[in-house]
Amino acid sequence: MATYAESVRQLQPVIPPIFSALKAGLKAANEHHTTNGLVRSDDPWHYAHTARRIAIDQLREAGLQAETEEGRPLYAMSGLLLFYRSMAVRILRPSEDARTGGVTIPLPGRSKKRQAFWAQTEGSAIPSLETDNLLLLWRDDAGRLVDPMTLVRPTGGGHRRNSLRVDWVGKLSEGMATLRAADLDELEPDHQYRKLGD
């Protein structure tokens, strides 16, 4: 079970390509909408799909996107799944919390595969591999990637909000790519949740 600081330390080398991929995706989505006279609010799913689709290509080039044996993304609809150093990171664009302006940690819903990923079940991210499963939540402001993103270690959940279980929640900023080892060791999550029995 990785702590927040350990997770950021493990992910540090891939922070630049993650940010670069999402920025490229947003740029492409903006250009596509402008060129074709599309209004983002008319179909926000199309905008997000376009951004993810381009981000997948960037992550593939860096050798970070998890793929099937046939070389296709492991998840349908341009689902971003980064695999690095036995860490599986689902990169998601969640809905925003209207009250706080922050992000709402997504639920796995009724999908057994997503529930297994959230619950840290062995082989749930990459078949036959044990991974530490994380969520990386991104959002944009008028087509510009918001920095920092939110890194989450889920431990369970279903389709109801009260079913969500989380170990910790913390920031992942582009600047963390250049932090020294001693600075990484000092990182603390924004929220550390108590486990039953603690």
Coordinates of C-alpha atoms in Angstrom, one line a residue:
M1 CA 0.0 0.0 0.0
A2 CA 1.7 3.2 -1.2
T3 CA 1.5 6.4 0.8
Y4 CA 0.9 9.7 -0.9
A5 CA 4.6 10.7 -0.7
E6 CA 5.7 7.3 -2.0
S7 CA 3.2 7.5 -4.9
V8 CA 4.4 11.0 -5.9
R9 CA 8.0 9.8 -5.7
Q10 CA 7.3 6.8 -8.0
L11 CA 5.3 9.0 -10.4
Q12 CA 7.8 11.9 -10.5
P13 CA 9.5 10.9 -13.8
V14 CA 6.2 10.6 -15.6
I15 CA 4.7 13.9 -14.4
P16 CA 5.9 15.9 -17.4
P17 CA 4.5 13.5 -20.0
I18 CA 1.2 13.3 -18.2
F19 CA 0.8 17.1 -18.1
S20 CA 2.1 17.4 -21.7
A21 CA -0.4 14.7 -23.0
L22 CA -3.4 16.4 -21.3
K23 CA -2.3 19.9 -22.5
A24 CA -2.0 18.5 -26.1
G25 CA -5.4 16.9 -25.8
L26 CA -7.0 20.1 -24.7
K27 CA -5.3 22.1 -27.4
A28 CA -6.5 19.7 -30.0
A29 CA -10.1 19.8 -28.6
N30 CA -10.0 23.6 -28.6
E31 CA -8.8 23.7 -32.2
H32 CA -11.3 21.1 -33.4
H33 CA -14.2 23.0 -31.8
T34 CA -13.0 26.4 -33.1
T35 CA -12.4 25.1 -36.7
N36 CA -15.8 23.5 -36.9
G37 CA -17.7 26.2 -35.1
L38 CA -18.8 23.8 -32.3
V39 CA -20.0 25.0 -28.9
R40 CA -18.4 23.0 -26.1
S41 CA -21.5 23.2 -23.9
D42 CA -23.7 21.6 -26.6
D43 CA -21.8 18.3 -26.2
P44 CA -19.2 18.4 -23.4
W45 CA -18.7 14.6 -23.8
H46 CA -17.4 15.2 -27.4
Y47 CA -14.9 17.8 -26.2
A48 CA -13.6 15.6 -23.4
H49 CA -13.4 12.6 -25.7
T50 CA -11.4 14.6 -28.2
A51 CA -9.0 15.7 -25.5
R52 CA -8.6 12.1 -24.2
R53 CA -8.1 10.7 -27.7
I54 CA -5.1 12.9 -28.4
A55 CA -3.7 12.4 -24.8
I56 CA -3.7 8.6 -25.4
D57 CA -1.5 9.0 -28.5
Q58 CA 0.9 11.1 -26.5
L59 CA 1.0 8.6 -23.7
R60 CA 1.4 5.7 -26.1
E61 CA 4.5 7.4 -27.7
A62 CA 6.0 7.7 -24.2
G63 CA 5.2 4.0 -23.6
L64 CA 2.9 4.8 -20.7
Q65 CA -0.6 3.9 -21.9
A66 CA -1.8 0.4 -21.0
E67 CA -2.8 -1.5 -24.1
T68 CA -4.2 -4.8 -25.1
E69 CA -2.1 -7.4 -26.9
E70 CA -3.5 -6.1 -30.2
G71 CA -2.0 -2.6 -29.3
R72 CA -5.3 -0.9 -28.6
P73 CA -6.1 1.1 -25.4
L74 CA -7.1 -1.3 -22.6
Y75 CA -10.3 0.8 -21.9
A76 CA -12.9 1.7 -24.4
M77 CA -13.8 5.3 -25.4
S78 CA -10.2 6.6 -25.1
G79 CA -10.0 5.7 -21.4
L80 CA -6.6 6.8 -20.0
L81 CA -4.8 4.1 -18.0
L82 CA -1.2 4.8 -17.3
F83 CA 1.0 1.9 -16.1
Y84 CA 4.4 2.8 -14.6
R85 CA 6.5 1.0 -12.0
S86 CA 3.7 -1.3 -10.8
M87 CA 1.3 1.6 -10.4
A88 CA -1.9 1.8 -12.5
V89 CA -3.3 5.3 -12.8
R90 CA -6.7 5.9 -14.2
I91 CA -6.7 9.5 -15.5
L92 CA -10.3 10.8 -15.2
R93 CA -12.1 14.1 -15.7
P94 CA -14.6 14.1 -12.9
S95 CA -17.6 16.4 -12.4
E96 CA -16.9 19.6 -10.4
D97 CA -18.4 20.2 -6.9
A98 CA -20.6 23.2 -7.4
R99 CA -20.3 24.1 -3.7
T100 CA -16.5 24.1 -3.4
G101 CA -15.3 24.5 -7.0
G102 CA -13.2 21.4 -6.4
V103 CA -13.5 18.0 -7.9
T104 CA -15.8 15.2 -6.9
I105 CA -14.1 11.8 -6.6
P106 CA -15.9 9.6 -9.0
L107 CA -17.6 6.4 -8.0
P108 CA -16.9 3.1 -9.8
G109 CA -20.7 2.7 -10.3
R110 CA -22.1 -0.7 -11.0
S111 CA -19.2 -1.9 -13.2
K112 CA -17.5 -4.9 -11.6
K113 CA -14.2 -4.0 -13.3
R114 CA -14.2 -0.4 -11.9
Q115 CA -15.3 -1.6 -8.5
A116 CA -12.3 -4.1 -8.5
F117 CA -9.9 -1.3 -9.5
W118 CA -11.2 1.0 -6.7
A119 CA -11.0 -1.9 -4.2
Q120 CA -7.3 -2.6 -5.1
T121 CA -8.1 -6.2 -6.2
E122 CA -5.1 -8.0 -7.7
G123 CA -5.2 -8.0 -11.5
S124 CA -8.0 -5.4 -11.6
A125 CA -6.0 -2.9 -13.6
I126 CA -3.6 -5.0 -15.6
P127 CA -4.5 -8.7 -15.9
S128 CA -2.2 -11.0 -13.9
L129 CA -0.3 -8.1 -12.4
E130 CA -0.4 -6.7 -8.9
T131 CA -0.6 -3.0 -9.0
D132 CA -1.3 -0.1 -6.7
N133 CA -4.3 1.6 -8.2
L134 CA -4.6 5.4 -8.2
L135 CA -7.0 7.9 -9.7
L136 CA -5.6 11.1 -11.2
L137 CA -8.4 13.7 -11.6
W138 CA -7.9 16.5 -14.0
R139 CA -10.1 19.5 -15.0
D140 CA -9.7 22.5 -17.2
D141 CA -10.6 26.1 -17.0
A142 CA -11.8 27.4 -20.5
G143 CA -9.6 24.8 -22.2
R144 CA -6.5 25.2 -20.0
L145 CA -5.4 22.4 -17.8
V146 CA -5.8 23.2 -14.1
D147 CA -2.6 22.7 -12.1
P148 CA -2.5 20.9 -9.7
M149 CA -4.4 17.8 -10.5
T150 CA -5.8 15.6 -7.7
L151 CA -4.3 12.2 -6.9
V152 CA -6.5 9.7 -5.1
R153 CA -5.9 6.2 -3.7
P154 CA -9.3 4.6 -3.6
T155 CA -10.0 1.5 -1.5
G156 CA -13.6 0.6 -2.4
G157 CA -16.9 1.8 -3.7
G158 CA -20.1 1.1 -5.6
H159 CA -22.9 3.2 -7.1
R160 CA -23.8 5.1 -4.0
R161 CA -21.8 8.1 -2.7
N162 CA -21.7 6.6 0.8
S163 CA -20.0 3.5 -0.5
L164 CA -16.8 5.3 -1.5
R165 CA -13.7 4.4 0.4
V166 CA -10.5 6.4 0.1
D167 CA -7.1 6.0 1.7
W168 CA -5.8 9.5 0.8
V169 CA -6.2 12.5 -1.5
G170 CA -3.4 14.9 -2.5
K171 CA -2.2 17.2 -5.1
L172 CA -0.1 16.3 -8.2
S173 CA 1.4 19.5 -9.7
E174 CA 3.7 19.9 -12.7
G175 CA 6.3 21.5 -10.4
M176 CA 6.6 18.3 -8.4
A177 CA 8.6 16.9 -11.3
T178 CA 11.6 18.9 -10.2
L179 CA 11.4 18.4 -6.4
R180 CA 14.4 17.0 -4.6
A181 CA 14.1 13.6 -2.9
A182 CA 14.1 15.3 0.5
D183 CA 11.2 17.5 -0.5
L184 CA 9.3 14.5 -1.8
D185 CA 9.7 12.8 1.5
E186 CA 8.1 15.8 3.3
L187 CA 4.9 15.7 1.1
E188 CA 1.6 15.2 3.0
P189 CA -1.8 14.5 1.5
D190 CA -4.6 17.0 1.7
H191 CA -6.7 14.3 3.3
Q192 CA -5.7 11.1 5.0
Y193 CA -8.7 9.0 5.9
R194 CA -8.8 6.8 9.0
K195 CA -9.3 3.1 8.5
L196 CA -11.7 1.1 10.7
G197 CA -9.9 0.0 13.8
D198 CA -7.5 3.0 13.8

